[in-house]
Amino acid sequence: MLTLKIALRTLMRRKGRAILIGVLVGFGTFLIVFGTTFTASTSETSRASIIDNFTGDLIVYSDKSKELPSPFAFQTPLPPVQNLQKVGELLDSLPEIQAYVPYSQNYAIIQVEREGKKIDLPFIFYAVEPEPYREIFTNASMEEGSFFGVGLAEKTPADSAGVVISRYQHEQYIKNYGVSLVTGEPVTVLGVTEGGVNTVAARLVGIFEPELYKNVFDYINFIDAATYSQLYNFTGVESLPDSFNAGLEAALISEDALFELALDEDFGKLDVSTLKSEAVSGYTMIAVKLTDHEALDRVVAELREKGGSLGIKVATWKEASGFYATISSALQAFIVLATALIFLVVTLIFTNTLIINVVERTAEIGTMRALGTDKSFIRGLFLTETLILNIAASLVAMLISLGIMLALSKNGIPLPDTVSQFLVGGGRLPLQIRFTPFVQALVVVVVVSVLATLYPVKVATSITPLKAMSDK
Amino acid sequence: MSVVELKDVKKYYMLGQTRVDALRGVSLTIEKGEFLAIAGPSGSGKSTMLNMFGCIDLPSEGKVLIDGTEIDTLKDKELTRYRRTKIGFIFQSFNLIPVLNVYENIEFPLLLNRGLSKKDRESIVMKFVEEVGLSDRLKNKPNELSGGQRQRVAIARALVTNPLIILADEPTANLDSATGIKIVELMRTINEVEKTTFIFSTHDAHIMKQARRIVRVLDGRIVDAEAMEIGA
């Protein structure tokens, strides 16, 4: 009680200095609360943005791939995922998986005719199954037409197949090639395959505007799975006659059966024109979205264990997002480092001020020691003063921080576009106010207060009663 | 019965390579209830002697016994407790705790000696407040008091724990001569009433006259002690 009384009155007596230190500690607290909230919000939003726009929670890809999958690697497409049906069955069997979509990225040319001339337009694209793609990724806001008819009440074949381009891409076609496209307009898609250049007739189904990651999606277009299969001959047979299937199964059992099959007259009479075609996998990646992001490690482990025999590998969203996650992490690390540095400076200033305080109070401390106070009393006095001041300043700063953050959370924090694009895909940063940063700040303030007091207290307790006697 | 005993006490300090002798073999016995002045010019060693009486400095050689205990055998905590219970201090610059008022400053040493109830503390404090004549200044802070009033607070503070010895290092040096004489008269009155041993240092001749015994110190040696018995 005596300690508390002296501590409080000393603080009141030295208001100017107390306010100065309080402001420093308050500023440090604000940085911790705001910095941690900002970093956590950035991290959470960045993760959500990458997952919702590029990768899903994880990507399944071929085990023949030497590279990690990347939604941005258009120059070197990965090998296609094999056993797509069985992989799909595996994904369907895991309850944590909400949805998945096979997709691939590649580049081609779309050709249009203007005044009798054929004009080639460059075309980087994602080949997707439209329905599941839109279920997982909702980044494309349609300005004209539709996303391959997804969501249309009445869908015609013309709505379902073809190409969807970005508004920016369209502007570039107009600017660089003088070509303005109209939704529904026929285009020819030209793709380079191992066998040469393939073409497929298609239509421009829609024009979209990306909501986030404009610096990426402005350059990315879409092609539906069926058109993509035709373009690159990813076509198989939906079903074979039963006799043919039986023969093939028998052939797998023994060589004799294989030779018998060759002698079977009916086997050679397979009428190819009666077969139904079916698109087979040309997909290089399967983006998987989970019902619960926290289940990521568990699902990845399970897929790695069960997927080995299916020729697949698994990459988390972080591994697949490449430099985006790296840059986001680096920016967050910078914020944390800057906060830590500022608090270090605050601690040094604070320690220095406390030492000056001790020096100025040498006679008072010496008197107390002469009157019979133990060193622990002096130690307690300084610690109490420091904690009262710092905790009070910290609590005030927390209230101010909360007010500022509540005000900012209404519309999000405006960021420079370049920073925003890399951190959260563009736009304002939504601020997620949580309790933890406040507790962290209080813990840091208490720890820093104690640490910053250690040396000044050592100086104070080393003051002997002689100092009081010699204070003339 | 002696409360303080110095036996061939030497105290020296090293200033770089140079040895400075503050006390050069001092022997002195102070009896309970004395009102003793240690006189001498600046640097004569009188403050060093007082520091040893107050257990805040230890001899380089020789023995200092306070109430029969050799102080250089005590550890820091024991010395602190010794000061708290057996010694009262009156400082030249008053050395009151600036954030505490008159009442609280006087009560301070009692709060360090736990075991007293608030009521007991109050009755002790009020007794000495009245004795030093500060009943109307209880709520005042030190900076609201005159020099003489501050020293009265310091005297009351030194007295509240009923110490064996009260040490006063030039208690009138920061006061005008009239106030200084009043302060020493007050100390002497308390000495007579309470039988508390007072040891004070001074080089003021007017103050010295109030002492019952004067110990004169020069260059770290007692030059005149027993012979200077002065009547009241």
XYZ file of C-alpha atoms in Angstrom:
704
model
C 0.000 0.000 0.000
C 2.850 2.361 0.905
C 4.641 1.416 -2.307
C 1.508 2.036 -4.350
C 0.890 5.388 -2.673
C 4.433 6.634 -3.266
C 4.464 5.256 -6.820
C 1.183 6.928 -7.779
C 2.107 10.260 -6.230
C 5.555 10.202 -7.814
C 3.935 9.694 -11.200
C 1.551 12.565 -10.550
C 4.407 14.750 -9.368
C 6.391 14.050 -12.511
C 3.479 14.384 -14.895
C 5.472 15.749 -17.794
C 7.889 12.863 -17.849
C 5.144 10.346 -17.118
C 3.125 11.649 -20.060
C 6.179 11.471 -22.337
C 6.865 7.859 -21.362
C 3.153 7.059 -21.499
C 2.948 8.394 -25.043
C 5.923 6.253 -26.085
C 4.496 3.142 -24.476
C 1.074 3.947 -25.893
C 2.568 4.332 -29.342
C 4.313 0.975 -28.955
C 1.057 -0.604 -27.803
C -0.790 0.885 -30.744
C 1.834 -0.515 -33.094
C 1.529 -3.953 -31.558
C -2.261 -4.009 -31.565
C -2.666 -2.399 -34.949
C 0.386 -4.123 -36.483
C -0.661 -7.559 -35.262
C -4.254 -7.025 -36.358
C -3.071 -5.718 -39.719
C -0.651 -8.621 -40.165
C -3.226 -11.212 -39.092
C -5.861 -9.643 -41.347
C -3.398 -9.537 -44.236
C -2.384 -13.119 -43.646
C -5.963 -14.335 -43.399
C -7.193 -12.281 -46.350
C -4.169 -13.175 -48.434
C -4.705 -16.859 -47.733
C -8.404 -16.612 -48.481
C -7.750 -14.626 -51.669
C -5.206 -17.087 -52.997
C -7.386 -20.056 -52.074
C -10.528 -18.498 -53.523
C -8.929 -17.258 -56.722
C -6.079 -19.527 -57.719
C -5.419 -22.699 -55.922
C -8.173 -23.846 -53.622
C -6.844 -25.252 -50.368
C -4.632 -27.686 -52.212
C -3.710 -28.825 -55.686
C -3.475 -32.408 -56.878
C -1.072 -32.914 -59.782
C 0.815 -35.621 -61.609
C 3.664 -37.378 -59.848
C 5.546 -37.173 -63.145
C 5.865 -33.450 -62.638
C 9.287 -32.227 -61.577
C 7.943 -28.799 -60.742
C 5.473 -27.684 -58.136
C 2.127 -26.806 -59.681
C 1.624 -23.119 -60.282
C -1.470 -21.421 -61.615
C 0.872 -18.868 -63.190
C 3.088 -21.237 -65.202
C 1.746 -20.966 -68.751
C 5.011 -21.564 -70.571
C 5.721 -25.008 -69.139
C 2.469 -26.872 -68.558
C 2.690 -29.798 -66.155
C 2.098 -33.393 -67.268
C -1.622 -34.290 -67.219
C -3.105 -35.994 -64.186
C -3.724 -39.667 -64.967
C -6.433 -41.885 -63.552
C -8.705 -38.859 -63.324
C -11.759 -40.983 -62.583
C -10.095 -42.856 -59.725
C -8.575 -39.670 -58.382
C -12.075 -38.188 -58.457
C -13.387 -41.193 -56.534
C -10.643 -40.696 -53.946
C -11.497 -37.012 -53.581
C -15.206 -37.831 -53.337
C -14.471 -40.267 -50.520
C -12.982 -37.620 -48.236
C -15.668 -35.805 -46.233
C -13.446 -32.754 -45.643
C -13.480 -31.961 -49.368
C -16.198 -29.515 -50.327
C -15.531 -29.373 -54.075
C -12.789 -29.859 -56.621
C -12.172 -28.814 -60.166
C -9.693 -30.178 -62.683
C -8.098 -27.476 -64.749
C -5.134 -26.739 -66.871
C -3.340 -23.704 -68.193
C -1.968 -23.263 -71.675
C -1.723 -20.787 -74.454
C -3.181 -20.739 -77.957
C -4.329 -18.378 -80.673
C -7.850 -17.351 -81.459
C -8.461 -16.439 -85.026
C -11.162 -14.084 -86.257
C -12.037 -12.826 -89.689
C -12.275 -9.140 -90.469
C -12.921 -7.852 -93.969
C -11.872 -11.171 -95.438
C -8.629 -11.250 -93.491
C -7.834 -13.731 -90.745
C -6.395 -12.106 -87.671
C -4.539 -14.118 -85.025
C -4.980 -13.033 -81.422
C -2.795 -14.371 -78.580
C -4.737 -16.224 -75.947
C -3.523 -17.436 -72.546
C -6.106 -19.541 -70.829
C -7.306 -21.771 -68.081
C -9.140 -24.809 -69.395
C -11.874 -25.586 -66.896
C -14.988 -27.552 -66.127
C -17.239 -24.490 -65.867
C -19.705 -25.653 -63.206
C -17.225 -26.878 -60.565
C -14.838 -24.041 -61.405
C -17.482 -21.451 -60.564
C -18.363 -23.392 -57.437
C -14.806 -22.946 -56.162
C -13.627 -19.733 -57.805
C -15.893 -16.708 -58.094
C -13.373 -14.131 -59.174
C -14.743 -13.498 -62.668
C -17.548 -10.966 -62.703
C -19.281 -11.268 -66.055
C -19.625 -8.014 -68.000
C -21.039 -9.574 -71.136
C -22.420 -13.022 -71.901
C -21.982 -15.776 -69.367
C -19.345 -18.031 -67.884
C -20.109 -20.924 -70.233
C -23.782 -20.711 -69.321
C -23.224 -21.315 -65.589
C -26.169 -19.922 -63.692
C -28.327 -19.350 -66.762
C -31.894 -20.535 -66.457
C -31.982 -21.654 -70.065
C -28.685 -22.731 -71.501
C -28.068 -23.365 -75.215
C -25.058 -25.321 -76.553
C -23.684 -21.995 -77.783
C -23.606 -20.745 -74.194
C -21.728 -23.781 -72.889
C -18.720 -24.088 -75.154
C -16.107 -21.705 -76.434
C -13.971 -19.021 -74.889
C -14.405 -16.373 -72.205
C -11.973 -13.457 -72.256
C -11.095 -10.702 -69.805
C -12.153 -7.135 -70.400
C -8.514 -6.045 -70.365
C -7.652 -8.716 -72.940
C -10.460 -7.459 -75.119
C -9.158 -3.896 -74.805
C -5.726 -5.120 -75.835
C -7.214 -6.821 -78.928
C -8.863 -3.532 -79.845
C -5.752 -1.489 -79.130
C -3.136 -3.738 -80.721
C -5.085 -5.550 -83.446
C -8.045 -3.282 -84.069
C -10.331 -6.192 -83.308
C -13.450 -5.705 -81.236
C -15.242 -8.925 -80.379
C -18.915 -9.447 -79.764
C -20.334 -12.068 -77.449
C -21.572 -15.014 -79.495
C -19.159 -14.250 -82.334
C -17.558 -17.337 -83.914
C -13.803 -17.683 -83.401
C -11.314 -20.356 -84.347
C -9.000 -21.601 -81.647
C -5.578 -22.767 -82.800
C -3.471 -24.899 -80.490
C -0.009 -26.305 -80.989
C 0.152 -30.046 -80.294
C 2.844 -32.665 -80.810
C 1.221 -33.534 -84.102
C 1.092 -29.965 -85.367
C -1.447 -27.158 -85.150
C -5.003 -28.179 -84.300
C -8.000 -25.985 -84.787
C -11.429 -26.007 -83.311
C -14.398 -23.818 -84.069
C -15.747 -22.029 -81.049
C -17.595 -18.898 -79.941
C -16.887 -16.008 -77.662
C -19.179 -16.900 -74.785
C -18.500 -13.980 -72.452
C -16.279 -11.120 -71.266
C -15.405 -10.871 -67.597
C -13.845 -8.411 -65.214
C -11.668 -9.901 -62.433
C -12.657 -8.792 -58.956
C -9.251 -9.505 -57.429
C -5.705 -10.099 -58.679
C -6.326 -7.929 -61.721
C -2.593 -7.980 -62.445
C -2.966 -11.723 -63.122
C -6.509 -12.266 -64.298
C -6.453 -9.355 -66.737
C -4.205 -11.580 -68.848
C -5.978 -14.888 -68.248
C -8.896 -16.170 -70.315
C -10.959 -19.311 -70.122
C -11.796 -22.194 -72.400
C -14.294 -24.883 -71.518
C -13.248 -28.499 -71.039
C -14.946 -29.874 -74.139
C -13.415 -27.325 -76.502
C -10.042 -27.861 -74.852
C -10.300 -31.628 -75.368
C -11.111 -31.183 -79.012
C -8.277 -28.752 -79.480
C -5.650 -31.058 -78.060
C -7.276 -34.403 -79.014
C -7.908 -35.424 -75.421
C -10.599 -37.724 -76.689
C -11.282 -41.347 -75.840
C -14.103 -43.808 -76.303
C -16.997 -43.660 -73.927
C -17.664 -47.422 -74.128
C -16.680 -50.425 -76.194
C -18.950 -53.359 -77.148
C -19.216 -55.967 -74.385
C -17.514 -58.678 -76.454
C -14.581 -56.404 -77.053
C -14.274 -55.545 -73.361
C -14.465 -59.243 -72.427
C -11.746 -60.059 -74.917
C -9.510 -57.319 -73.586
C -9.956 -58.511 -70.028
C -9.134 -62.068 -71.056
C -6.081 -60.828 -72.901
C -4.776 -59.325 -69.736
C -4.836 -62.745 -68.050
C -2.690 -64.729 -70.504
C -0.836 -64.530 -73.810
C -2.852 -67.474 -75.151
C -6.044 -65.480 -74.666
C -4.468 -62.613 -76.565
C -3.713 -64.884 -79.545
C -7.196 -66.341 -79.376
C -8.551 -62.824 -79.477
C -6.599 -62.146 -82.645
C -8.234 -65.203 -84.247
C -11.732 -64.077 -83.214
C -13.556 -62.927 -86.321
C -15.942 -60.615 -84.452
C -13.081 -58.774 -82.790
C -11.847 -57.344 -86.052
C -15.281 -56.084 -86.996
C -15.411 -53.197 -84.552
C -17.305 -50.354 -86.275
C -15.479 -47.202 -85.204
C -18.239 -44.946 -86.515
C -20.617 -46.352 -83.893
C -18.354 -45.434 -80.957
C -19.161 -42.472 -78.773
C -16.304 -40.094 -78.032
C -15.483 -38.943 -74.545
C -13.113 -36.263 -73.349
C -10.255 -37.705 -71.363
C -7.972 -35.921 -68.989
C -5.773 -33.206 -70.340
C -5.879 -31.527 -66.962
C -2.643 -30.787 -65.239
C -4.072 -29.788 -61.868
C -7.046 -30.411 -59.668
C -7.882 -27.560 -57.321
C -9.511 -28.833 -54.136
C -11.509 -26.755 -51.708
C -12.079 -27.989 -48.167
C -15.053 -27.551 -45.913
C -12.654 -26.530 -43.146
C -9.313 -24.842 -43.861
C -7.934 -26.252 -40.629
C -8.244 -29.778 -42.043
C -5.574 -29.025 -44.655
C -2.700 -30.968 -43.096
C -4.887 -33.975 -42.412
C -6.291 -34.089 -45.961
C -2.877 -33.561 -47.540
C -1.469 -36.439 -45.489
C -4.360 -38.705 -46.433
C -4.119 -37.850 -50.132
C -0.376 -38.404 -50.117
C -0.850 -41.784 -48.521
C -3.694 -42.960 -50.721
C -2.769 -41.122 -53.887
C 0.668 -42.628 -54.399
C -0.697 -45.568 -56.383
C -2.782 -43.233 -58.555
C 0.235 -41.305 -59.783
C -0.604 -38.074 -58.058
C 1.151 -35.638 -55.767
C -0.320 -32.937 -53.552
C 0.741 -29.332 -52.994
C -0.757 -26.989 -50.431
C -2.071 -23.589 -51.496
C 1.048 -21.998 -50.089
C 3.372 -24.226 -52.091
C 1.320 -23.676 -55.218
C 0.906 -19.943 -54.906
C 4.604 -19.395 -55.490
C 5.827 -15.834 -55.213
C 2.458 -14.473 -54.064
C 2.659 -16.275 -50.723
C 6.363 -15.423 -50.491
C 5.808 -11.723 -51.119
C 2.845 -11.675 -48.775
C 4.905 -13.405 -46.068
C 7.822 -11.023 -46.678
C 5.570 -7.973 -46.338
C 4.081 -9.380 -43.150
C 7.558 -10.129 -41.802
C 8.529 -6.538 -42.599
C 5.566 -5.225 -40.611
C 6.436 -7.462 -37.652
C 10.097 -6.430 -37.852
C 9.224 -2.734 -38.060
C 6.952 -3.070 -35.027
C 9.643 -4.928 -33.101
C 12.250 -2.286 -33.995
C 10.027 0.572 -32.908
C 9.315 -1.193 -29.633
C 13.019 -1.788 -29.135
C 13.620 1.944 -29.576
C 10.770 2.660 -27.148
C 12.357 0.259 -24.653
C 15.743 1.955 -24.947
C 14.255 5.438 -24.532
C 12.196 4.155 -21.643
C 15.208 2.562 -19.921
C 17.202 5.733 -20.414
C 14.422 7.871 -18.947
C 14.157 5.552 -15.967
C 17.892 5.803 -15.345
C 17.638 9.606 -15.417
C 14.726 9.260 -13.012
C 16.860 7.131 -10.672
C 19.765 9.571 -10.825
C 17.454 12.487 -10.028
C 16.022 10.589 -7.083
C 19.341 9.484 -5.620
C 18.815 11.493 -2.433
C 15.274 10.193 -2.006
C 16.360 6.585 -2.495
C 19.373 7.092 -0.201
C 17.082 8.568 2.447
C 14.715 5.624 2.250
C 17.663 3.247 2.562
C 19.010 5.209 5.559
C 15.590 5.053 7.207
C 15.714 1.273 6.890
C 13.940 0.288 3.698
C 15.185 -2.926 2.130
C 16.411 -3.097 -1.440
C 13.258 -5.063 -2.267
C 11.181 -2.010 -1.293
C 13.117 0.186 -3.734
C 12.844 -2.511 -6.402
C 9.096 -2.817 -5.807
C 8.660 0.950 -5.873
C 10.267 1.374 -9.286
C 8.536 -1.675 -10.702
C 5.170 -0.470 -9.415
C 5.699 2.990 -10.898
C 6.684 1.490 -14.222
C 3.847 -1.006 -14.358
C 1.183 1.526 -13.333
C 2.355 4.015 -15.935
C 2.896 1.514 -18.724
C -0.260 -0.505 -18.179
C -2.356 2.662 -17.923
C -0.759 4.074 -21.087
C -1.172 0.724 -22.781
C -4.870 0.473 -21.875
C -5.522 3.993 -23.154
C -3.656 3.156 -26.362
C -5.710 -0.018 -26.711
C -8.930 1.949 -26.501
C -7.645 4.407 -29.103
C -6.467 1.509 -31.283
C -9.851 -0.159 -30.974
C -11.593 3.064 -31.975
C -9.336 3.554 -34.987
C -9.661 -0.066 -36.044
C -13.450 -0.010 -35.689
C -13.549 3.091 -37.865
C -11.242 1.494 -40.435
C -12.995 -1.865 -40.391
C -16.157 -0.362 -41.834
C -14.650 0.080 -45.283
C -11.301 -1.661 -44.925
C -7.847 -0.111 -44.989
C -6.886 1.624 -48.207
C -3.546 0.361 -49.505
C -1.379 1.414 -52.451
C -2.544 -0.673 -55.413
C 0.805 -2.407 -55.975
C 1.016 -3.471 -52.334
C -2.645 -4.385 -52.237
C -2.382 -6.563 -55.360
C 0.367 -8.637 -53.832
C -1.043 -8.745 -50.330
C -4.707 -9.436 -50.874
C -5.308 -9.334 -54.601
C -6.265 -5.675 -54.688
C -8.694 -3.287 -53.081
C -8.966 -2.389 -49.423
C -7.792 -4.679 -46.690
C -10.676 -5.850 -44.530
C -9.601 -5.487 -40.901
C -10.448 -8.424 -38.670
C -10.485 -7.184 -35.080
C -9.604 -9.891 -32.605
C -9.000 -10.129 -28.889
C -5.569 -11.775 -29.133
C -3.524 -8.701 -30.230
C -4.785 -6.804 -27.180
C -3.655 -9.591 -24.854
C -0.356 -9.846 -26.739
C 0.207 -6.103 -26.406
C -0.486 -6.182 -22.686
C 1.889 -9.113 -22.195
C 4.582 -7.376 -24.262
C 4.128 -4.120 -22.326
C 4.412 -5.921 -18.984
C 7.452 -7.927 -20.101
C 9.127 -4.886 -21.654
C 8.341 -2.827 -18.539
C 9.979 -5.410 -16.315
C 12.978 -5.791 -18.644
C 13.385 -2.038 -19.064
C 13.265 -1.596 -15.287
C 15.913 -4.212 -14.533
C 18.939 -2.013 -15.112
C 17.537 1.203 -13.586
C 16.433 -0.816 -10.551
C 19.914 -2.283 -10.274
C 21.264 1.265 -10.293
C 18.652 2.365 -7.743
C 19.291 -0.490 -5.320
C 23.018 0.130 -5.497
C 22.474 3.624 -4.057
C 23.685 3.561 -0.465
C 22.379 5.605 2.459
C 25.699 7.450 2.244
C 24.258 9.266 -0.771
C 21.559 10.721 1.445
C 24.091 11.805 4.041
C 26.344 13.352 1.420
C 23.462 15.247 -0.227
C 24.264 18.701 1.024
C 25.934 2.161 29.519
C 27.645 2.898 26.192
C 25.551 2.930 23.015
C 28.426 3.706 20.675
C 32.006 2.607 20.958
C 34.807 3.291 18.487
C 38.020 1.356 19.005
C 41.026 2.661 17.080
C 38.905 3.196 13.992
C 40.635 4.035 10.743
C 38.918 4.860 7.509
C 40.696 5.467 4.270
C 39.689 5.721 0.634
C 41.710 5.260 -2.503
C 41.499 8.141 -4.938
C 43.329 6.629 -7.891
C 46.756 5.765 -6.541
C 46.428 8.155 -3.605
C 45.222 7.027 -0.178
C 42.994 9.510 1.588
C 42.756 9.025 5.359
C 39.389 10.159 6.678
C 39.863 8.754 10.170
C 43.290 7.972 11.583
C 42.688 5.819 14.655
C 39.699 7.183 16.530
C 38.551 5.805 19.878
C 35.388 7.141 21.478
C 32.628 5.980 23.796
C 29.172 7.576 23.828
C 26.820 6.837 26.680
C 23.073 6.475 26.499
C 21.199 9.775 26.782
C 24.099 11.974 25.745
C 23.600 15.167 23.781
C 26.878 15.249 21.934
C 28.298 17.498 19.263
C 31.064 16.447 16.919
C 32.782 19.597 15.832
C 35.399 20.279 13.268
C 36.054 21.991 9.980
C 35.001 20.544 6.628
C 36.968 17.401 5.769
C 37.965 16.791 9.373
C 36.217 13.405 9.463
C 33.116 14.237 11.503
C 30.686 13.078 8.805
C 32.659 9.832 8.419
C 32.263 9.233 12.135
C 28.528 9.896 11.947
C 28.208 7.499 9.007
C 29.768 4.780 11.119
C 27.463 5.502 14.034
C 24.587 5.210 11.568
C 25.709 1.826 10.163
C 25.938 3.308 6.694
C 29.710 3.093 6.440
C 32.152 0.533 7.772
C 35.650 1.049 9.152
C 38.752 0.092 7.181
C 40.423 -0.899 10.429
C 39.367 -0.966 14.073
C 35.976 -1.739 15.588
C 32.655 0.111 15.711
C 30.163 -1.203 18.256
C 26.592 0.027 18.282
C 24.599 -1.139 21.277
C 27.322 -3.747 21.807
C 27.213 -5.174 18.268
C 30.247 -4.940 16.015
C 28.692 -3.502 12.839
C 31.188 -4.824 10.305
C 30.091 -8.358 11.147
C 26.560 -7.585 9.940
C 25.300 -8.267 6.429
C 23.546 -5.598 4.366
C 20.047 -6.766 5.355
C 21.016 -6.863 9.034
C 22.530 -3.389 8.821
C 19.299 -2.164 7.203
C 17.247 -3.681 10.014
C 19.662 -2.201 12.546
C 19.205 1.268 11.084
C 15.452 0.820 10.970
C 15.154 -0.133 14.648
C 18.034 1.541 16.465
C 18.933 4.714 14.607
C 17.131 7.892 13.633
C 18.534 10.259 11.027
C 18.257 14.011 10.688
C 19.810 15.268 7.479
C 21.344 18.583 6.619
C 19.009 18.908 3.567
C 16.051 17.520 5.540
C 15.590 14.698 3.004
C 11.860 14.363 3.370
C 10.016 12.213 0.867
C 8.587 14.842 -1.473
C 5.362 13.040 -2.379
C 4.319 12.389 1.219
C 2.745 15.000 3.476
C 3.936 15.859 6.979
C 1.919 13.131 8.655
C 2.944 10.507 6.112
C 6.622 11.446 6.255
C 6.622 11.031 10.018
C 4.665 7.787 9.752
C 7.015 6.358 7.085
C 9.519 4.608 9.434
C 6.629 3.081 11.397
C 5.258 1.527 8.206
C 8.619 -0.147 7.667
C 8.387 -1.682 11.134
C 5.361 -3.861 10.609
C 3.178 -4.960 13.462
C 1.748 -1.638 14.511
C -1.938 -1.002 13.956
C -3.087 2.148 12.186
C -4.406 3.441 15.492
C -1.081 2.829 17.261
C 0.794 4.508 14.456
C -1.530 7.482 14.570
C -1.101 7.947 18.310
C 2.716 7.763 18.021
C 2.830 10.147 15.058
C 0.514 12.645 16.697
C 2.564 12.624 19.904
C 5.694 13.693 18.016
C 3.803 16.052 15.694
C 2.701 17.933 18.782
C 6.176 17.722 20.288
C 7.718 19.424 17.238
C 4.780 21.847 16.937
C 3.417 20.916 13.547
C -0.147 19.927 14.383
C -1.528 22.500 11.958
C 0.668 21.336 9.080
C -0.232 17.668 8.891
C -1.515 17.700 5.304
C 1.225 19.904 3.915
C 3.788 18.555 1.491
C 7.484 19.319 2.178
C 7.598 21.952 -0.565
C 4.890 23.865 1.303
C 6.974 24.151 4.470
C 9.768 26.453 5.586
C 13.264 25.083 6.213
C 12.720 25.049 9.969
C 9.387 23.277 9.611
C 10.949 20.676 7.356
C 13.676 19.994 9.867
C 11.019 19.634 12.576
C 9.331 16.991 10.417
C 12.707 15.274 10.059
C 13.191 15.330 13.842
C 9.736 13.841 14.430
C 10.436 11.211 11.769
C 13.712 10.322 13.480
C 11.959 9.992 16.834
C 8.873 7.915 15.992
C 10.594 4.541 16.102
C 12.033 5.314 19.556
C 15.600 4.727 18.354
C 18.672 4.200 20.471
C 20.553 7.037 18.785
C 19.568 10.007 16.691
C 22.228 11.190 14.290
C 22.078 14.671 12.868
C 24.617 15.679 10.251
C 24.894 19.462 10.423
C 21.147 19.809 11.064
C 21.226 23.585 11.083
C 23.467 24.188 8.099
C 20.571 25.022 5.772
C 18.720 27.149 8.314
C 19.135 30.717 9.428
C 20.856 31.079 12.814
C 17.702 31.826 14.819
C 15.861 28.827 13.371
C 19.000 26.719 13.819
C 19.154 27.545 17.512
C 15.455 26.755 17.912
C 15.945 23.389 16.218
C 18.858 22.465 18.477
C 16.877 23.615 21.495
C 14.049 21.367 20.399
C 16.458 18.455 20.021
C 17.842 19.110 23.450
C 14.400 19.300 25.007
C 13.520 15.958 23.465
C 16.831 14.576 24.728
C 15.918 15.644 28.225
C 12.335 14.402 28.047
C 12.768 11.191 26.052
C 16.342 10.400 27.149
C 17.201 9.753 23.508
C 20.907 9.884 22.621
C 21.601 12.723 20.180
C 24.832 12.929 18.214
C 25.160 15.816 15.824
C 27.921 17.306 13.781
C 28.399 21.038 13.434
C 30.999 23.724 12.979
C 28.659 26.478 14.214
C 29.873 27.842 17.576
C 26.357 28.897 18.643
C 25.032 25.410 18.091
C 28.022 23.831 19.794
C 27.193 25.724 22.969
C 23.954 23.748 23.263
C 25.808 20.406 23.456
C 26.499 18.683 26.749
C 29.705 17.263 25.327
C 31.776 18.316 22.360
C 34.125 16.044 20.505
C 36.491 18.093 18.370
C 37.877 16.403 15.262
C 40.728 17.558 13.064
C 42.409 15.723 10.215
C 40.742 12.458 11.156
C 41.716 12.542 14.785
C 39.888 13.520 17.981
C 41.808 16.456 19.287
C 39.634 17.339 22.252
C 36.908 15.221 23.797
C 36.585 14.380 27.452
C 38.088 17.701 28.491
C 35.278 19.636 26.764
C 32.454 18.640 29.087
C 30.104 21.539 29.024
C 27.351 22.128 31.471
C 23.856 22.802 30.351
